mmCIF file of C-alpha atoms in Angstrom:
data_model
loop_
_atom_site.group_PDB
_atom_site.id
_atom_site.type_symbol
_atom_site.label_atom_id
_atom_site.label_comp_id
_atom_site.label_asym_id
_atom_site.label_seq_id
_atom_site.Cartn_x
_atom_site.Cartn_y
_atom_site.Cartn_z
ATOM 1 C CA MET A 970 0.180 0.028 0.035
ATOM 2 C CA SER A 971 1.017 3.781 -0.870
ATOM 3 C CA THR A 972 2.457 5.894 2.512
ATOM 4 C CA ASP A 973 -0.489 8.234 1.172
ATOM 5 C CA LEU A 974 -3.286 5.082 1.615
ATOM 6 C CA THR A 975 -1.319 4.670 4.600
ATOM 7 C CA ARG A 976 -2.236 7.212 5.134
ATOM 8 C CA ALA A 977 -6.068 8.056 4.413
ATOM 9 C CA PHE A 978 -6.969 4.358 5.529
ATOM 10 C CA GLY A 979 -4.439 3.406 8.046
ATOM 11 C CA HIS A 980 -4.529 4.371 12.007
ATOM 12 C CA PRO A 981 -4.531 8.146 12.711
ATOM 13 C CA GLU A 982 -0.871 8.315 14.391
ATOM 14 C CA ALA A 983 -0.013 6.646 10.773
ATOM 15 C CA ARG A 984 -2.150 9.705 9.581
ATOM 16 C CA ALA A 985 -1.850 12.821 11.490
ATOM 17 C CA ALA A 986 0.758 15.409 9.744
ATOM 18 C CA GLN A 987 -1.567 16.169 6.428
ATOM 19 C CA SER A 988 -1.933 19.306 5.091
ATOM 20 C CA ARG A 989 -5.292 19.138 4.409
ATOM 21 C CA ASP A 990 -9.373 17.502 6.103
ATOM 22 C CA ARG A 991 -10.589 14.700 5.675
ATOM 23 C CA ILE A 992 -13.671 12.837 5.948
ATOM 24 C CA SER A 993 -14.708 10.106 5.597
ATOM 25 C CA VAL A 994 -17.086 6.773 5.327
ATOM 26 C CA ARG A 995 -15.941 3.308 7.105
ATOM 27 C CA ASP A 996 -16.937 -0.313 6.969
ATOM 28 C CA LEU A 997 -20.114 0.924 4.643
ATOM 29 C CA VAL A 998 -21.669 -2.818 3.182
ATOM 30 C CA LEU A 999 -24.400 -2.660 1.004
ATOM 31 C CA GLU A 1000 -25.963 -5.682 -0.907
ATOM 32 C CA ALA A 1001 -25.186 -5.531 -4.850
ATOM 33 C CA ASP A 1002 -25.144 -7.814 -8.034
ATOM 34 C CA ILE A 1003 -21.690 -7.650 -9.154
ATOM 35 C CA GLY A 1004 -19.329 -9.979 -10.713
ATOM 36 C CA ALA A 1005 -17.504 -10.585 -14.693
ATOM 37 C CA PHE A 1006 -18.354 -14.552 -13.547
ATOM 38 C CA GLN A 1007 -21.609 -16.456 -14.156
ATOM 39 C CA LEU A 1008 -21.813 -17.726 -10.631
ATOM 40 C CA GLU A 1009 -22.030 -13.944 -9.589
ATOM 41 C CA ARG A 1010 -25.105 -13.396 -11.604
ATOM 42 C CA GLY A 1011 -28.596 -13.169 -10.266
ATOM 43 C CA ARG A 1012 -27.330 -12.965 -6.500
ATOM 44 C CA SER A 1013 -26.459 -10.589 -4.307
ATOM 45 C CA GLN A 1014 -22.877 -10.164 -2.889
ATOM 46 C CA ARG A 1015 -22.108 -8.220 0.186
ATOM 47 C CA LEU A 1016 -19.554 -4.941 -1.053
ATOM 48 C CA ARG A 1017 -17.726 -3.348 1.864
ATOM 49 C CA PHE A 1018 -16.656 0.632 1.487
ATOM 50 C CA ASN A 1019 -13.995 2.384 2.692
ATOM 51 C CA VAL A 1020 -14.213 5.940 0.958
ATOM 52 C CA VAL A 1021 -11.793 9.144 2.919
ATOM 53 C CA VAL A 1022 -11.493 12.106 0.577
ATOM 54 C CA GLU A 1023 -8.968 15.380 1.488
ATOM 55 C CA VAL A 1024 -11.193 18.705 1.183
ATOM 56 C CA ALA A 1025 -10.222 22.392 0.182
ATOM 57 C CA GLY A 1026 -10.075 25.027 3.473
ATOM 58 C CA ALA A 1027 -8.432 23.194 5.953
ATOM 59 C CA GLY A 1028 -8.089 25.435 8.908
ATOM 60 C CA GLU A 1029 -10.884 27.671 8.354
ATOM 61 C CA PRO A 1030 -13.874 28.124 9.748
ATOM 62 C CA LYS A 1031 -16.893 26.899 9.569
ATOM 63 C CA ASP A 1032 -18.783 29.611 11.162
ATOM 64 C CA ASP A 1033 -21.151 25.693 11.768
ATOM 65 C CA ASP A 1034 -22.813 25.636 8.736
ATOM 66 C CA VAL A 1035 -23.452 22.617 7.066
ATOM 67 C CA ASP A 1036 -23.888 24.114 3.486
ATOM 68 C CA ARG A 1037 -19.784 24.588 3.681
ATOM 69 C CA ILE A 1038 -18.950 21.903 4.083
ATOM 70 C CA LEU A 1039 -18.225 17.870 1.786
ATOM 71 C CA SER A 1040 -21.383 16.398 3.677
ATOM 72 C CA TYR A 1041 -21.468 12.626 4.342
ATOM 73 C CA ASP A 1042 -24.592 11.864 2.994
ATOM 74 C CA LYS A 1043 -22.294 12.972 -0.688
ATOM 75 C CA ILE A 1044 -20.141 10.523 0.295
ATOM 76 C CA THR A 1045 -23.232 7.476 0.576
ATOM 77 C CA GLU A 1046 -25.234 8.990 -1.968
ATOM 78 C CA ALA A 1047 -22.439 8.146 -4.669
ATOM 79 C CA VAL A 1048 -22.120 5.199 -3.340
ATOM 80 C CA THR A 1049 -25.799 3.871 -3.769
ATOM 81 C CA GLY A 1050 -26.232 6.130 -6.729
ATOM 82 C CA GLU A 1051 -23.495 4.482 -8.518
ATOM 83 C CA LEU A 1052 -24.627 0.934 -7.821
ATOM 84 C CA ALA A 1053 -28.286 2.092 -8.669
ATOM 85 C CA ALA A 1054 -27.562 3.057 -12.547
ATOM 86 C CA GLN A 1055 -26.951 -0.475 -13.628
ATOM 87 C CA ARG A 1056 -25.016 -3.649 -12.688
ATOM 88 C CA PHE A 1057 -20.934 -3.325 -12.828
ATOM 89 C CA ASN A 1058 -18.731 -6.431 -14.212
ATOM 90 C CA LEU A 1059 -15.747 -5.493 -12.467
ATOM 91 C CA LEU A 1060 -15.321 -3.420 -9.094
ATOM 92 C CA GLU A 1061 -12.378 -1.050 -10.605
ATOM 93 C CA THR A 1062 -15.078 0.208 -12.082
ATOM 94 C CA LEU A 1063 -17.473 0.695 -9.907
ATOM 95 C CA ALA A 1064 -14.854 2.699 -7.534
ATOM 96 C CA ASP A 1065 -13.480 4.926 -11.106
ATOM 97 C CA ASP A 1066 -16.871 6.048 -10.994
ATOM 98 C CA ILE A 1067 -18.046 6.450 -8.057
ATOM 99 C CA ALA A 1068 -14.891 8.750 -7.206
ATOM 100 C CA ALA A 1069 -15.087 10.451 -10.717
ATOM 101 C CA ARG A 1070 -18.955 11.501 -9.180
ATOM 102 C CA ILE A 1071 -17.474 12.024 -5.485
ATOM 103 C CA LEU A 1072 -14.925 14.749 -6.892
ATOM 104 C CA ARG A 1073 -17.151 16.571 -9.158
ATOM 105 C CA GLU A 1074 -18.009 17.965 -5.446
ATOM 106 C CA PRO A 1075 -16.780 21.502 -5.221
ATOM 107 C CA GLN A 1076 -15.024 20.907 -1.827
ATOM 108 C CA ALA A 1077 -12.832 17.632 -2.778
ATOM 109 C CA GLN A 1078 -10.048 17.701 -3.455
ATOM 110 C CA ARG A 1079 -8.215 13.610 -3.748
ATOM 111 C CA VAL A 1080 -10.068 10.328 -2.907
ATOM 112 C CA PHE A 1081 -9.060 6.948 -1.778
ATOM 113 C CA LEU A 1082 -11.526 4.519 -2.597
ATOM 114 C CA ARG A 1083 -11.683 0.739 -0.695
ATOM 115 C CA ILE A 1084 -14.190 -1.818 -1.951
ATOM 116 C CA GLU A 1085 -14.459 -5.232 -0.423
ATOM 117 C CA LYS A 1086 -16.356 -8.051 -2.136
ATOM 118 C CA LEU A 1087 -17.542 -10.565 1.360
ATOM 119 C CA ASP A 1088 -18.805 -13.754 -0.589
ATOM 120 C CA ARG A 1089 -16.497 -14.000 -3.003
ATOM 121 C CA GLY A 1090 -14.107 -15.985 -1.759
ATOM 122 C CA PRO A 1091 -12.560 -16.547 1.805
ATOM 123 C CA GLY A 1092 -11.715 -13.670 2.608
ATOM 124 C CA ALA A 1093 -12.200 -10.077 1.375
ATOM 125 C CA LEU A 1094 -11.229 -10.164 -1.676
ATOM 126 C CA GLY A 1095 -10.754 -5.819 -2.670
ATOM 127 C CA VAL A 1096 -9.050 -2.789 -5.006
ATOM 128 C CA GLU A 1097 -7.713 -0.051 -4.168
ATOM 129 C CA ILE A 1098 -7.438 3.480 -5.335
ATOM 130 C CA GLU A 1099 -6.399 6.950 -5.423
ATOM 131 C CA ARG A 1100 -8.092 9.812 -7.376
ATOM 132 C CA SER A 1101 -7.515 13.286 -7.347
ATOM 133 C CA ALA A 1102 -9.097 16.016 -8.486
ATOM 134 C CA ASP A 1103 -6.474 17.420 -10.673
ATOM 135 C CA ALA A 1104 -6.822 14.932 -12.752
ATOM 136 C CA PRO A 1105 -8.938 15.172 -15.939
ATOM 137 C CA LEU A 1106 -12.567 14.342 -14.861
ATOM 138 C CA PRO A 1107 -14.870 12.066 -16.864
ATOM 139 C CA PRO A 1108 -17.743 13.991 -18.637
ATOM 140 C CA GLN A 1109 -20.653 13.924 -16.474
ATOM 141 C CA THR A 1110 -22.754 14.979 -19.058
ATOM 142 C CA GLU A 1111 -23.315 14.423 -23.009
ATOM 143 C CA ASP A 1112 -24.886 16.354 -26.015
ATOM 144 C CA PRO A 1113 -28.663 15.551 -24.873
ATOM 145 C CA LEU A 1114 -30.210 11.986 -26.831
ATOM 146 C CA PRO A 1115 -32.469 12.431 -29.556
ATOM 147 C CA HIS A 1116 -35.969 10.472 -28.341
ATOM 148 C CA PRO A 1117 -36.387 8.085 -30.536
ATOM 149 C CA LEU A 1118 -39.646 6.178 -31.681
ATOM 150 C CA ILE A 1119 -40.346 2.260 -30.587
ATOM 151 C CA LEU A 1120 -41.702 0.226 -32.901
ATOM 152 C CA HIS A 1121 -42.368 -3.519 -31.825
ATOM 153 C CA LEU A 1122 -42.942 -5.627 -34.704
ATOM 154 C CA ASP A 1123 -44.988 -9.211 -34.419
ATOM 155 C CA GLU A 1124 -44.580 -11.953 -36.603
ATOM 156 C CA ALA A 1125 -46.858 -11.105 -39.560
ATOM 157 C CA ALA A 1126 -44.997 -7.915 -39.857
ATOM 158 C CA LEU A 1127 -41.672 -8.895 -39.844
ATOM 159 C CA ASN A 1128 -42.549 -11.100 -42.493
ATOM 160 C CA ALA A 1129 -43.925 -9.317 -44.166
ATOM 161 C CA ALA A 1130 -42.844 -9.367 -47.604
ATOM 162 C CA ASP A 1131 -42.982 -5.269 -48.649
ATOM 163 C CA LEU A 1132 -40.992 -4.672 -44.946
ATOM 164 C CA SER A 1133 -37.905 -2.715 -46.744
ATOM 165 C CA ALA A 1134 -40.330 -0.412 -48.404
ATOM 166 C CA ARG A 1135 -41.962 0.307 -44.107
ATOM 167 C CA LEU A 1136 -39.263 0.958 -43.286
ATOM 168 C CA ASP A 1137 -38.490 3.457 -45.750
ATOM 169 C CA ARG A 1138 -41.267 5.330 -44.873
ATOM 170 C CA LEU A 1139 -39.795 5.112 -41.041
ATOM 171 C CA ALA A 1140 -37.195 6.327 -41.550
ATOM 172 C CA ALA A 1141 -38.292 9.195 -43.590
ATOM 173 C CA GLN A 1142 -39.462 10.898 -40.713
ATOM 174 C CA PRO A 1143 -36.690 12.917 -38.131
ATOM 175 C CA ALA A 1144 -36.712 10.393 -34.840
ATOM 176 C CA PRO A 1145 -34.293 7.843 -34.566
ATOM 177 C CA VAL A 1146 -36.016 4.365 -34.789
ATOM 178 C CA VAL A 1147 -35.390 0.709 -32.015
ATOM 179 C CA LEU A 1148 -37.148 -2.036 -33.964
ATOM 180 C CA THR A 1149 -38.062 -4.522 -30.913
ATOM 181 C CA VAL A 1150 -39.340 -7.655 -31.671
ATOM 182 C CA GLY A 1151 -41.150 -10.448 -30.189
ATOM 183 C CA PHE A 1152 -40.191 -14.633 -29.720
ATOM 184 C CA ALA A 1153 -38.611 -17.000 -33.124
ATOM 185 C CA PRO A 1154 -41.419 -18.724 -33.709
ATOM 186 C CA GLY A 1155 -41.026 -22.164 -32.408
ATOM 187 C CA PRO A 1156 -41.213 -23.676 -29.621
ATOM 188 C CA ARG A 1157 -38.616 -23.105 -26.787
ATOM 189 C CA PRO A 1158 -36.711 -24.986 -24.389
ATOM 190 C CA GLN A 1159 -38.044 -24.682 -20.619
ATOM 191 C CA ALA A 1160 -35.874 -24.451 -17.525
ATOM 192 C CA ASP A 1161 -37.234 -25.158 -13.912
ATOM 193 C CA GLN A 1162 -35.224 -22.082 -12.294
ATOM 194 C CA PRO A 1163 -36.149 -18.636 -13.315
ATOM 195 C CA MET A 1164 -32.460 -17.467 -14.556
ATOM 196 C CA ALA A 1165 -32.401 -19.973 -16.744
ATOM 197 C CA GLN A 1166 -35.780 -19.526 -18.240
ATOM 198 C CA ARG A 1167 -35.356 -15.789 -18.708
ATOM 199 C CA ARG A 1168 -31.989 -16.277 -20.016
ATOM 200 C CA ILE A 1169 -33.575 -18.186 -23.044
ATOM 201 C CA ASP A 1170 -36.600 -16.566 -23.269
ATOM 202 C CA LEU A 1171 -33.794 -12.873 -23.901
ATOM 203 C CA LEU A 1172 -32.161 -15.079 -26.625
ATOM 204 C CA ALA A 1173 -35.115 -16.412 -28.248
ATOM 205 C CA ILE A 1174 -35.730 -11.965 -28.908
ATOM 206 C CA GLU A 1175 -31.947 -12.292 -30.562
ATOM 207 C CA GLN A 1176 -33.144 -14.320 -32.964
ATOM 208 C CA ASN A 1177 -35.758 -12.746 -34.367
ATOM 209 C CA ALA A 1178 -33.170 -9.800 -34.841
ATOM 210 C CA TRP A 1179 -30.649 -11.043 -35.895
ATOM 211 C CA ARG A 1180 -33.498 -12.491 -38.891
ATOM 212 C CA LEU A 1181 -35.337 -8.500 -38.781
ATOM 213 C CA ALA A 1182 -31.920 -7.705 -39.896
ATOM 214 C CA ALA A 1183 -30.768 -10.190 -42.135
ATOM 215 C CA ARG A 1184 -34.230 -9.411 -44.112
ATOM 216 C CA ASP A 1185 -32.985 -5.312 -44.051
ATOM 217 C CA ALA A 1186 -28.655 -3.913 -44.035
ATOM 218 C CA ARG A 1187 -30.357 -0.915 -42.047
ATOM 219 C CA CYS A 1188 -31.312 -2.855 -38.950
ATOM 220 C CA MET A 1189 -28.264 -2.584 -37.303
ATOM 221 C CA VAL A 1190 -27.870 -4.946 -34.923
ATOM 222 C CA VAL A 1191 -27.446 -3.033 -31.327
ATOM 223 C CA ALA A 1192 -26.708 -5.008 -27.325
ATOM 224 C CA SER A 1193 -25.470 -2.091 -25.094
ATOM 225 C CA ARG A 1194 -26.865 1.467 -24.563
ATOM 226 C CA THR A 1195 -23.394 2.809 -25.504
ATOM 227 C CA GLU A 1196 -24.613 1.501 -29.319
ATOM 228 C CA ILE A 1197 -27.935 2.430 -28.286
ATOM 229 C CA ASP A 1198 -27.065 6.237 -27.627
ATOM 230 C CA TRP A 1199 -24.226 5.706 -31.272
ATOM 231 C CA ALA A 1200 -27.140 4.947 -33.453
ATOM 232 C CA MET A 1201 -29.454 7.119 -32.206
ATOM 233 C CA ARG A 1202 -26.459 10.063 -32.447
ATOM 234 C CA GLN A 1203 -25.546 8.840 -35.925
ATOM 235 C CA GLY A 1204 -29.192 8.612 -37.136
ATOM 236 C CA ARG A 1205 -29.189 4.357 -37.620
ATOM 237 C CA MET A 1206 -32.434 2.025 -37.196
ATOM 238 C CA LEU A 1207 -31.399 -0.603 -35.159
ATOM 239 C CA VAL A 1208 -32.929 -3.570 -34.300
ATOM 240 C CA TRP A 1209 -32.944 -4.361 -29.952
ATOM 241 C CA ALA A 1210 -30.681 -7.363 -28.779
ATOM 242 C CA PRO A 1211 -31.677 -7.123 -25.288
ATOM 243 C CA SER A 1212 -29.835 -9.546 -22.839
ATOM 244 C CA LYS A 1213 -27.024 -7.579 -21.338
ATOM 245 C CA LEU A 1214 -28.917 -4.078 -20.930
ATOM 246 C CA VAL A 1215 -32.055 -6.941 -19.064
ATOM 247 C CA LEU A 1216 -29.628 -8.714 -17.176
ATOM 248 C CA ASP A 1217 -27.427 -5.478 -16.071
ATOM 249 C CA THR A 1218 -29.806 -2.972 -15.318
ATOM 250 C CA PRO A 1219 -30.788 -2.746 -11.605
ATOM 251 C CA ASP A 1220 -34.445 -1.626 -11.975
ATOM 252 C CA ALA A 1221 -35.171 -4.412 -15.723
ATOM 253 C CA PRO A 1222 -37.831 -6.484 -15.485
ATOM 254 C CA LYS A 1223 -37.161 -9.197 -13.521
ATOM 255 C CA GLY A 1224 -37.776 -13.348 -14.277
ATOM 256 C CA PRO A 1225 -38.532 -15.462 -17.630
ATOM 257 C CA VAL A 1226 -40.601 -12.987 -19.746
ATOM 258 C CA GLN A 1227 -43.428 -14.426 -20.434
ATOM 259 C CA ASP A 1228 -44.586 -11.101 -22.898
ATOM 260 C CA PRO A 1229 -41.720 -9.565 -24.856
ATOM 261 C CA VAL A 1230 -43.289 -6.232 -25.278
ATOM 262 C CA VAL A 1231 -43.658 -5.895 -21.037
ATOM 263 C CA LEU A 1232 -39.380 -5.308 -22.622
ATOM 264 C CA ALA A 1233 -39.979 -3.483 -25.445
ATOM 265 C CA LEU A 1234 -42.064 -0.211 -22.308
ATOM 266 C CA TRP A 1235 -39.802 -0.601 -20.307
ATOM 267 C CA LEU A 1236 -37.208 0.711 -23.070
ATOM 268 C CA ALA A 1237 -39.281 3.527 -24.237
ATOM 269 C CA GLU A 1238 -39.483 4.690 -21.132
ATOM 270 C CA LYS A 1239 -35.779 4.148 -20.754
ATOM 271 C CA LEU A 1240 -34.456 6.143 -23.860
ATOM 272 C CA GLN A 1241 -37.291 8.648 -23.281
ATOM 273 C CA ALA A 1242 -39.368 7.183 -26.147
ATOM 274 C CA VAL A 1243 -41.312 9.966 -27.917
ATOM 275 C CA GLN A 1244 -43.876 6.950 -28.262
ATOM 276 C CA MET A 1245 -43.792 3.871 -28.685
ATOM 277 C CA GLN A 1246 -46.302 1.087 -31.419
ATOM 278 C CA ILE A 1247 -47.115 -1.489 -30.843
ATOM 279 C CA CYS A 1248 -48.014 -3.043 -34.435
ATOM 280 C CA GLY A 1249 -48.893 -5.919 -36.935
ATOM 281 C CA PRO A 1250 -48.712 -4.734 -39.673
ATOM 282 C CA LEU A 1251 -46.670 -1.659 -40.197
ATOM 283 C CA PRO A 1252 -46.946 1.801 -39.181
ATOM 284 C CA GLU A 1253 -49.839 2.496 -41.795
ATOM 285 C CA ALA A 1254 -52.270 -0.716 -40.523
ATOM 286 C CA GLY A 1255 -53.426 -1.916 -37.420
ATOM 287 C CA ALA A 1256 -50.433 0.091 -35.092
ATOM 288 C CA VAL A 1257 -51.856 0.990 -31.682
ATOM 289 C CA SER A 1258 -49.977 4.113 -30.567
ATOM 290 C CA VAL A 1259 -48.232 4.711 -27.068
ATOM 291 C CA PRO A 1260 -47.241 7.728 -25.474
ATOM 292 C CA VAL A 1261 -44.477 7.948 -23.384
ATOM 293 C CA VAL A 1262 -43.569 11.626 -21.267
ATOM 294 C CA ALA A 1263 -40.771 11.456 -22.790
ATOM 295 C CA ALA A 1264 -38.242 14.049 -19.640
ATOM 296 C CA GLN A 1265 -37.770 17.256 -20.624
ATOM 297 C CA ASP A 1266 -34.060 18.328 -22.253
#
């Protein structure tokens, strides 16, 4: 452990000679679905967080005013907020995101962060990082994303002889188009374990996504949020392969997929779609429009 980390996490006597004040949150234990190994997916495990933040203004009078200091709540909110934002495969990524969030607070100068998995092995397995406000931070926001049109295609629409011509008309409207589909034709394997069945159901939807992409080269299959955002900014017509986003996002619908339309509605909310259409033959015939309230830019 480096000298700085020793001073951050060590005994108070080892940290006595400091040029900055520090505040800390110690031994915060939370549960999360995290990990790159398959055996870690779909189950919670305990994480222990130790965070020490160097703050500006050492020795300055605070007038006993809570508004002039970095609140402990800001630190715990950085931890819980990042855990709620997405599912992480790596502790390193989670640690980086938490540190960046804390360093956006004006008083924060440097962050020491230790995260440990308490249920993964015989001991506490973890990472320790140090990040400084002097280093460039990841951008907090990007240009606002366009609000897409979500179009859910049933089998009749997917198999329509004039599918490409109808997609031409969709491509001509200004909003980016995100296509979602249902299960591939035929019976799906059945599993007694809900997590296994959930994956089987998601893969059956992805099979249909690739069928659609094979019918029209404009339909680009995408899985991650990064791919979706890039494709929408580029004005591409995309087909959603749901496994990654559904499995990696804490607020995604749980359990086996009974109705793929539920996933499409969830995606419409996540992408702040201007509208969602559930259709047989494409929009001009038999479509049902579901308004989606988009957040204000």
